[in-house]
mmCIF file of C-alpha atoms in Angstrom:
data_model
loop_
_atom_site.group_PDB
_atom_site.id
_atom_site.type_symbol
_atom_site.label_atom_id
_atom_site.label_comp_id
_atom_site.label_asym_id
_atom_site.label_seq_id
_atom_site.Cartn_x
_atom_site.Cartn_y
_atom_site.Cartn_z
ATOM 1 C CA SER Q 1 89.957 134.615 124.529
ATOM 2 C CA ALA Q 2 87.729 137.671 124.894
ATOM 3 C CA VAL Q 3 88.018 141.066 126.533
ATOM 4 C CA ILE Q 4 85.033 141.811 128.728
ATOM 5 C CA SER Q 5 84.334 145.279 130.086
ATOM 6 C CA GLN Q 6 81.858 145.918 132.857
ATOM 7 C CA LYS Q 7 80.463 149.252 133.922
ATOM 8 C CA PRO Q 8 80.329 150.568 136.542
ATOM 9 C CA SER Q 9 83.226 148.892 138.334
ATOM 10 C CA ARG Q 10 81.705 149.817 141.688
ATOM 11 C CA ASP Q 11 78.812 151.794 143.085
ATOM 12 C CA ILE Q 12 77.176 152.717 146.353
ATOM 13 C CA CYS Q 13 73.416 152.943 146.103
ATOM 14 C CA GLN Q 14 70.486 153.840 148.275
ATOM 15 C CA ARG Q 15 67.952 151.291 149.393
ATOM 16 C CA GLY Q 16 64.974 151.046 147.033
ATOM 17 C CA THR Q 17 66.786 152.307 143.950
ATOM 18 C CA SER Q 18 67.815 150.348 140.838
ATOM 19 C CA LEU Q 19 71.142 150.051 139.063
ATOM 20 C CA THR Q 20 71.895 148.816 135.561
ATOM 21 C CA ILE Q 21 75.208 147.049 134.964
ATOM 22 C CA GLN Q 22 76.617 146.909 131.460
ATOM 23 C CA CYS Q 23 78.734 144.143 129.932
ATOM 24 C CA GLN Q 24 80.547 144.746 126.656
ATOM 25 C CA VAL Q 25 82.548 142.079 124.803
ATOM 26 C CA ASP Q 26 85.123 142.705 122.109
ATOM 27 C CA SER Q 27 83.835 139.870 119.914
ATOM 28 C CA GLN Q 28 80.500 138.297 119.064
ATOM 29 C CA VAL Q 29 79.459 135.587 121.493
ATOM 30 C CA THR Q 30 76.349 133.467 121.690
ATOM 31 C CA MET Q 31 76.138 132.754 125.382
ATOM 32 C CA MET Q 32 76.525 135.298 128.152
ATOM 33 C CA PHE Q 33 76.062 134.638 131.833
ATOM 34 C CA TRP Q 34 75.475 136.787 134.881
ATOM 35 C CA TYR Q 35 76.836 135.633 138.240
ATOM 36 C CA ARG Q 36 76.731 136.970 141.768
ATOM 37 C CA GLN Q 37 79.645 136.589 144.156
ATOM 38 C CA GLN Q 38 79.210 137.612 147.757
ATOM 39 C CA PRO Q 39 82.415 138.693 149.527
ATOM 40 C CA GLY Q 40 84.666 135.723 150.207
ATOM 41 C CA GLN Q 41 82.220 133.331 148.597
ATOM 42 C CA SER Q 42 81.901 131.330 145.403
ATOM 43 C CA LEU Q 43 80.012 132.310 142.264
ATOM 44 C CA THR Q 44 76.297 131.746 141.885
ATOM 45 C CA LEU Q 45 74.632 131.899 138.491
ATOM 46 C CA ILE Q 46 71.811 134.431 138.212
ATOM 47 C CA ALA Q 47 70.798 133.873 134.590
ATOM 48 C CA THR Q 48 71.885 132.901 131.110
ATOM 49 C CA ALA Q 49 71.374 135.497 128.390
ATOM 50 C CA ASN Q 50 71.312 134.415 124.766
ATOM 51 C CA GLN Q 51 70.777 136.946 122.023
ATOM 52 C CA GLY Q 52 67.294 136.850 120.563
ATOM 53 C CA SER Q 53 65.640 134.988 123.405
ATOM 54 C CA GLU Q 54 64.456 135.622 126.930
ATOM 55 C CA ALA Q 55 67.010 135.172 129.669
ATOM 56 C CA THR Q 56 66.834 131.940 131.631
ATOM 57 C CA TYR Q 57 66.889 132.466 135.396
ATOM 58 C CA GLU Q 58 68.197 130.114 138.053
ATOM 59 C CA SER Q 59 66.192 129.106 141.075
ATOM 60 C CA GLY Q 60 66.004 131.965 143.540
ATOM 61 C CA PHE Q 61 66.370 134.702 140.947
ATOM 62 C CA VAL Q 62 63.424 136.335 139.183
ATOM 63 C CA ILE Q 63 63.069 138.612 136.202
ATOM 64 C CA ASP Q 64 61.288 141.345 138.147
ATOM 65 C CA LYS Q 65 64.273 141.685 140.469
ATOM 66 C CA PHE Q 66 67.044 141.108 137.916
ATOM 67 C CA PRO Q 67 65.820 142.088 134.435
ATOM 68 C CA ILE Q 68 68.348 141.332 131.703
ATOM 69 C CA SER Q 69 68.664 142.650 128.184
ATOM 70 C CA ARG Q 70 70.704 141.121 125.364
ATOM 71 C CA PRO Q 71 70.204 143.362 122.343
ATOM 72 C CA ASN Q 72 73.090 141.997 120.270
ATOM 73 C CA LEU Q 73 75.976 139.524 120.289
ATOM 74 C CA THR Q 74 78.439 141.829 122.085
ATOM 75 C CA PHE Q 75 76.384 143.513 124.804
ATOM 76 C CA SER Q 76 74.154 142.745 127.766
ATOM 77 C CA THR Q 77 72.789 144.550 130.790
ATOM 78 C CA LEU Q 78 71.691 143.349 134.207
ATOM 79 C CA THR Q 79 69.494 145.566 136.348
ATOM 80 C CA VAL Q 80 69.317 145.097 140.092
ATOM 81 C CA SER Q 81 65.903 146.471 141.034
ATOM 82 C CA ASN Q 82 64.510 147.845 144.283
ATOM 83 C CA MET Q 83 67.818 147.209 146.024
ATOM 84 C CA SER Q 84 68.197 146.221 149.662
ATOM 85 C CA PRO Q 85 71.374 145.688 151.722
ATOM 86 C CA GLU Q 86 71.145 141.956 150.934
ATOM 87 C CA ASP Q 87 71.917 142.815 147.288
ATOM 88 C CA SER Q 88 75.363 144.075 148.261
ATOM 89 C CA SER Q 89 77.632 141.827 146.253
ATOM 90 C CA ILE Q 90 79.891 141.528 143.239
ATOM 91 C CA TYR Q 91 78.062 141.025 139.962
ATOM 92 C CA LEU Q 92 80.043 139.345 137.198
ATOM 93 C CA CYS Q 93 79.435 138.917 133.507
ATOM 94 C CA SER Q 94 80.958 135.983 131.667
ATOM 95 C CA VAL Q 95 80.977 134.832 128.070
ATOM 96 C CA GLU Q 96 81.507 131.473 126.461
ATOM 97 C CA VAL Q 97 84.060 131.529 123.692
ATOM 98 C CA GLY Q 98 84.011 129.160 120.759
ATOM 99 C CA THR Q 99 81.996 125.963 120.718
ATOM 100 C CA SER Q 100 79.434 124.943 123.283
ATOM 101 C CA ARG Q 101 81.005 124.170 126.646
ATOM 102 C CA GLY Q 102 84.186 125.911 125.729
ATOM 103 C CA PRO Q 103 86.194 128.333 127.827
ATOM 104 C CA GLN Q 104 84.289 130.976 129.749
ATOM 105 C CA HIS Q 105 85.878 134.316 130.479
ATOM 106 C CA PHE Q 106 84.859 136.829 133.091
ATOM 107 C CA GLY Q 107 84.823 140.569 133.429
ATOM 108 C CA ASP Q 108 86.233 142.162 136.571
ATOM 109 C CA GLY Q 109 82.800 142.610 138.047
ATOM 110 C CA THR Q 110 80.709 145.384 139.547
ATOM 111 C CA ARG Q 111 81.078 145.852 143.280
ATOM 112 C CA LEU Q 112 77.756 147.017 144.618
ATOM 113 C CA SER Q 113 77.075 148.311 148.121
ATOM 114 C CA ILE Q 114 73.585 149.206 149.285
ATOM 115 C CA LEU Q 115 73.144 151.641 152.163
ATOM 116 C CA GLN J 1 74.150 115.951 141.822
ATOM 117 C CA GLN J 2 74.972 119.393 140.562
ATOM 118 C CA GLN J 3 77.530 120.143 143.256
ATOM 119 C CA VAL J 4 81.264 120.422 142.912
ATOM 120 C CA LYS J 5 83.013 119.870 146.231
ATOM 121 C CA GLN J 6 86.361 121.602 146.691
ATOM 122 C CA SER J 7 88.991 121.194 149.380
ATOM 123 C CA PRO J 8 90.796 122.518 151.282
ATOM 124 C CA GLN J 9 89.106 125.832 152.045
ATOM 125 C CA SER J 10 92.484 127.430 152.685
ATOM 126 C CA LEU J 11 96.069 126.409 152.085
ATOM 127 C CA ILE J 12 99.412 127.771 153.213
ATOM 128 C CA VAL J 13 102.493 126.669 151.294
ATOM 129 C CA GLN J 14 106.128 127.687 151.483
ATOM 130 C CA LYS J 15 107.750 129.252 148.455
ATOM 131 C CA GLY J 16 108.997 126.528 146.141
ATOM 132 C CA GLY J 17 106.571 123.944 147.483
ATOM 133 C CA ILE J 18 103.721 122.146 145.748
ATOM 134 C CA SER J 19 100.148 123.374 146.200
ATOM 135 C CA ILE J 20 97.424 120.776 145.710
ATOM 136 C CA ILE J 21 93.700 121.549 145.535
ATOM 137 C CA ASN J 22 91.113 118.823 145.091
ATOM 138 C CA CYS J 23 87.614 118.748 143.632
ATOM 139 C CA ALA J 24 84.971 116.052 143.337
ATOM 140 C CA TYR J 25 81.764 115.925 141.309
ATOM 141 C CA GLU J 26 78.713 113.693 141.031
ATOM 142 C CA ASN J 27 77.208 114.434 137.645
ATOM 143 C CA THR J 28 78.711 111.984 135.132
ATOM 144 C CA ALA J 29 77.459 114.179 132.282
ATOM 145 C CA PHE J 30 80.037 116.843 133.154
ATOM 146 C CA ASP J 31 82.638 116.971 130.384
ATOM 147 C CA TYR J 32 84.598 120.166 130.891
ATOM 148 C CA PHE J 33 86.555 120.997 134.043
ATOM 149 C CA PRO J 34 88.261 124.398 134.293
ATOM 150 C CA TRP J 35 90.217 125.994 137.094
ATOM 151 C CA TYR J 36 90.016 129.714 137.754
ATOM 152 C CA GLN J 37 92.380 131.999 139.635
ATOM 153 C CA GLN J 38 90.978 135.105 141.287
ATOM 154 C CA PHE J 39 92.927 137.978 142.798
ATOM 155 C CA PRO J 40 91.234 140.510 145.099
ATOM 156 C CA GLY J 41 89.274 143.080 143.136
ATOM 157 C CA LYS J 42 89.447 141.097 139.910
ATOM 158 C CA GLY J 43 87.207 138.669 138.094
ATOM 159 C CA PRO J 44 88.102 134.965 137.893
ATOM 160 C CA ALA J 45 90.710 134.259 135.231
ATOM 161 C CA LEU J 46 90.752 130.941 133.394
ATOM 162 C CA LEU J 47 93.931 129.144 134.405
ATOM 163 C CA ILE J 48 93.755 125.684 132.863
ATOM 164 C CA ALA J 49 91.027 123.246 131.848
ATOM 165 C CA ILE J 50 90.651 119.562 131.045
ATOM 166 C CA ARG J 51 88.172 117.284 129.319
ATOM 167 C CA PRO J 52 87.661 113.691 130.499
ATOM 168 C CA ASP J 53 89.381 112.068 127.528
ATOM 169 C CA VAL J 54 92.783 112.746 129.144
ATOM 170 C CA SER J 55 94.031 112.041 132.656
ATOM 171 C CA GLU J 56 96.477 114.903 132.950
ATOM 172 C CA LYS J 57 97.135 118.305 131.431
ATOM 173 C CA LYS J 58 100.138 120.478 132.137
ATOM 174 C CA GLU J 59 100.688 124.137 131.376
ATOM 175 C CA GLY J 60 103.877 125.535 132.828
ATOM 176 C CA ARG J 61 103.817 125.089 136.610
ATOM 177 C CA PHE J 62 100.113 124.187 136.625
ATOM 178 C CA THR J 63 98.877 120.620 136.185
ATOM 179 C CA ILE J 64 95.373 119.166 136.279
ATOM 180 C CA SER J 65 95.056 115.508 137.222
ATOM 181 C CA PHE J 66 91.746 113.893 136.313
ATOM 182 C CA ASN J 67 90.337 110.602 137.626
ATOM 183 C CA LYS J 68 87.160 109.796 135.741
ATOM 184 C CA SER J 69 86.297 106.643 137.682
ATOM 185 C CA ALA J 70 86.618 108.433 141.018
ATOM 186 C CA LYS J 71 84.945 111.587 139.656
ATOM 187 C CA GLN J 72 87.751 113.691 141.028
ATOM 188 C CA PHE J 73 90.157 116.240 139.623
ATOM 189 C CA SER J 74 92.917 118.252 141.184
ATOM 190 C CA LEU J 75 95.152 121.241 140.533
ATOM 191 C CA HIS J 76 98.854 121.009 141.273
ATOM 192 C CA ILE J 77 100.968 124.158 141.381
ATOM 193 C CA MET J 78 104.638 123.287 141.232
ATOM 194 C CA ASP J 79 107.339 125.589 142.627
ATOM 195 C CA SER J 80 104.669 127.782 144.219
ATOM 196 C CA GLN J 81 105.493 131.493 144.315
ATOM 197 C CA PRO J 82 104.151 134.353 146.458
ATOM 198 C CA GLY J 83 102.558 135.731 143.288
ATOM 199 C CA ASP J 84 100.392 132.596 143.155
ATOM 200 C CA SER J 85 98.637 133.721 146.341
ATOM 201 C CA ALA J 86 95.005 133.988 145.257
ATOM 202 C CA THR J 87 91.690 132.193 145.493
ATOM 203 C CA TYR J 88 91.314 129.182 143.203
ATOM 204 C CA PHE J 89 87.989 127.831 142.015
ATOM 205 C CA CYS J 90 87.348 124.533 140.298
ATOM 206 C CA ALA J 91 84.285 124.270 138.085
ATOM 207 C CA ALA J 92 82.458 121.826 135.879
ATOM 208 C CA THR J 93 79.888 121.856 133.111
ATOM 209 C CA GLY J 94 78.306 119.461 130.664
ATOM 210 C CA GLY J 95 75.157 117.530 129.871
ATOM 211 C CA SER J 96 72.190 119.872 130.045
ATOM 212 C CA GLN J 97 74.259 122.542 131.760
ATOM 213 C CA GLY J 98 75.443 125.516 129.760
ATOM 214 C CA ASN J 99 76.780 127.350 132.760
ATOM 215 C CA LEU J 100 79.638 126.474 135.086
ATOM 216 C CA ILE J 101 79.077 124.905 138.486
ATOM 217 C CA PHE J 102 81.728 126.271 140.841
ATOM 218 C CA GLY J 103 83.390 124.827 143.894
ATOM 219 C CA LYS J 104 83.498 126.982 147.020
ATOM 220 C CA GLY J 105 87.068 128.091 146.421
ATOM 221 C CA THR J 106 90.471 127.648 148.050
ATOM 222 C CA LYS J 107 92.426 130.590 149.381
ATOM 223 C CA LEU J 108 96.093 129.908 148.746
ATOM 224 C CA SER J 109 98.841 131.779 150.571
ATOM 225 C CA VAL J 110 102.424 131.179 149.510
ATOM 226 C CA LYS J 111 104.896 132.284 152.180
ATOM 227 C CA PRO J 112 108.275 133.665 151.093
#
């Protein structure tokens, strides 16, 4: 297992601003993922972040809107840029523990509201 | 082919009853099938997972049944309790996927 801490846990932001979400893991992990979960909905993958390489984005998500950093094996950030009300959502970090396609564990998410 | 279809969308069960949630997939390269439990305000928590080399896995009151030929898997919660009331997500990964593909979720309510 892994303990995943996300900061902030929630925020209310103004339209047009940017927010950086941090994800800290208590152990070294190779693969980290960022998901978005709209209220009452399922999880949608934004991007995969591996240390030492550029993040890989899913269709519908672009680096200019959601830049990701992965400076080491225990930390990653996701920035939501130039926010609009449509970005109001829960943003979740997850990590894969152990071998490839092993268990993935999630943080408690960042609840973001855009006014 | 990347979808995971989950049903029902919502489920109401009496305390002590059996809750059953079903999922189906298309991609035969999937080889890892976890179930997650999510309470309001929390992230999804890994509940139980199965790989296709077994047809059933049991952990306490939670059992996954897996039918490889039908490309279906299900979660059974025995002796359901009000504390089990949560949203449950099935997921799958494998082949060229590194990330999980999630079902749409089932909101379970267990009535006392």
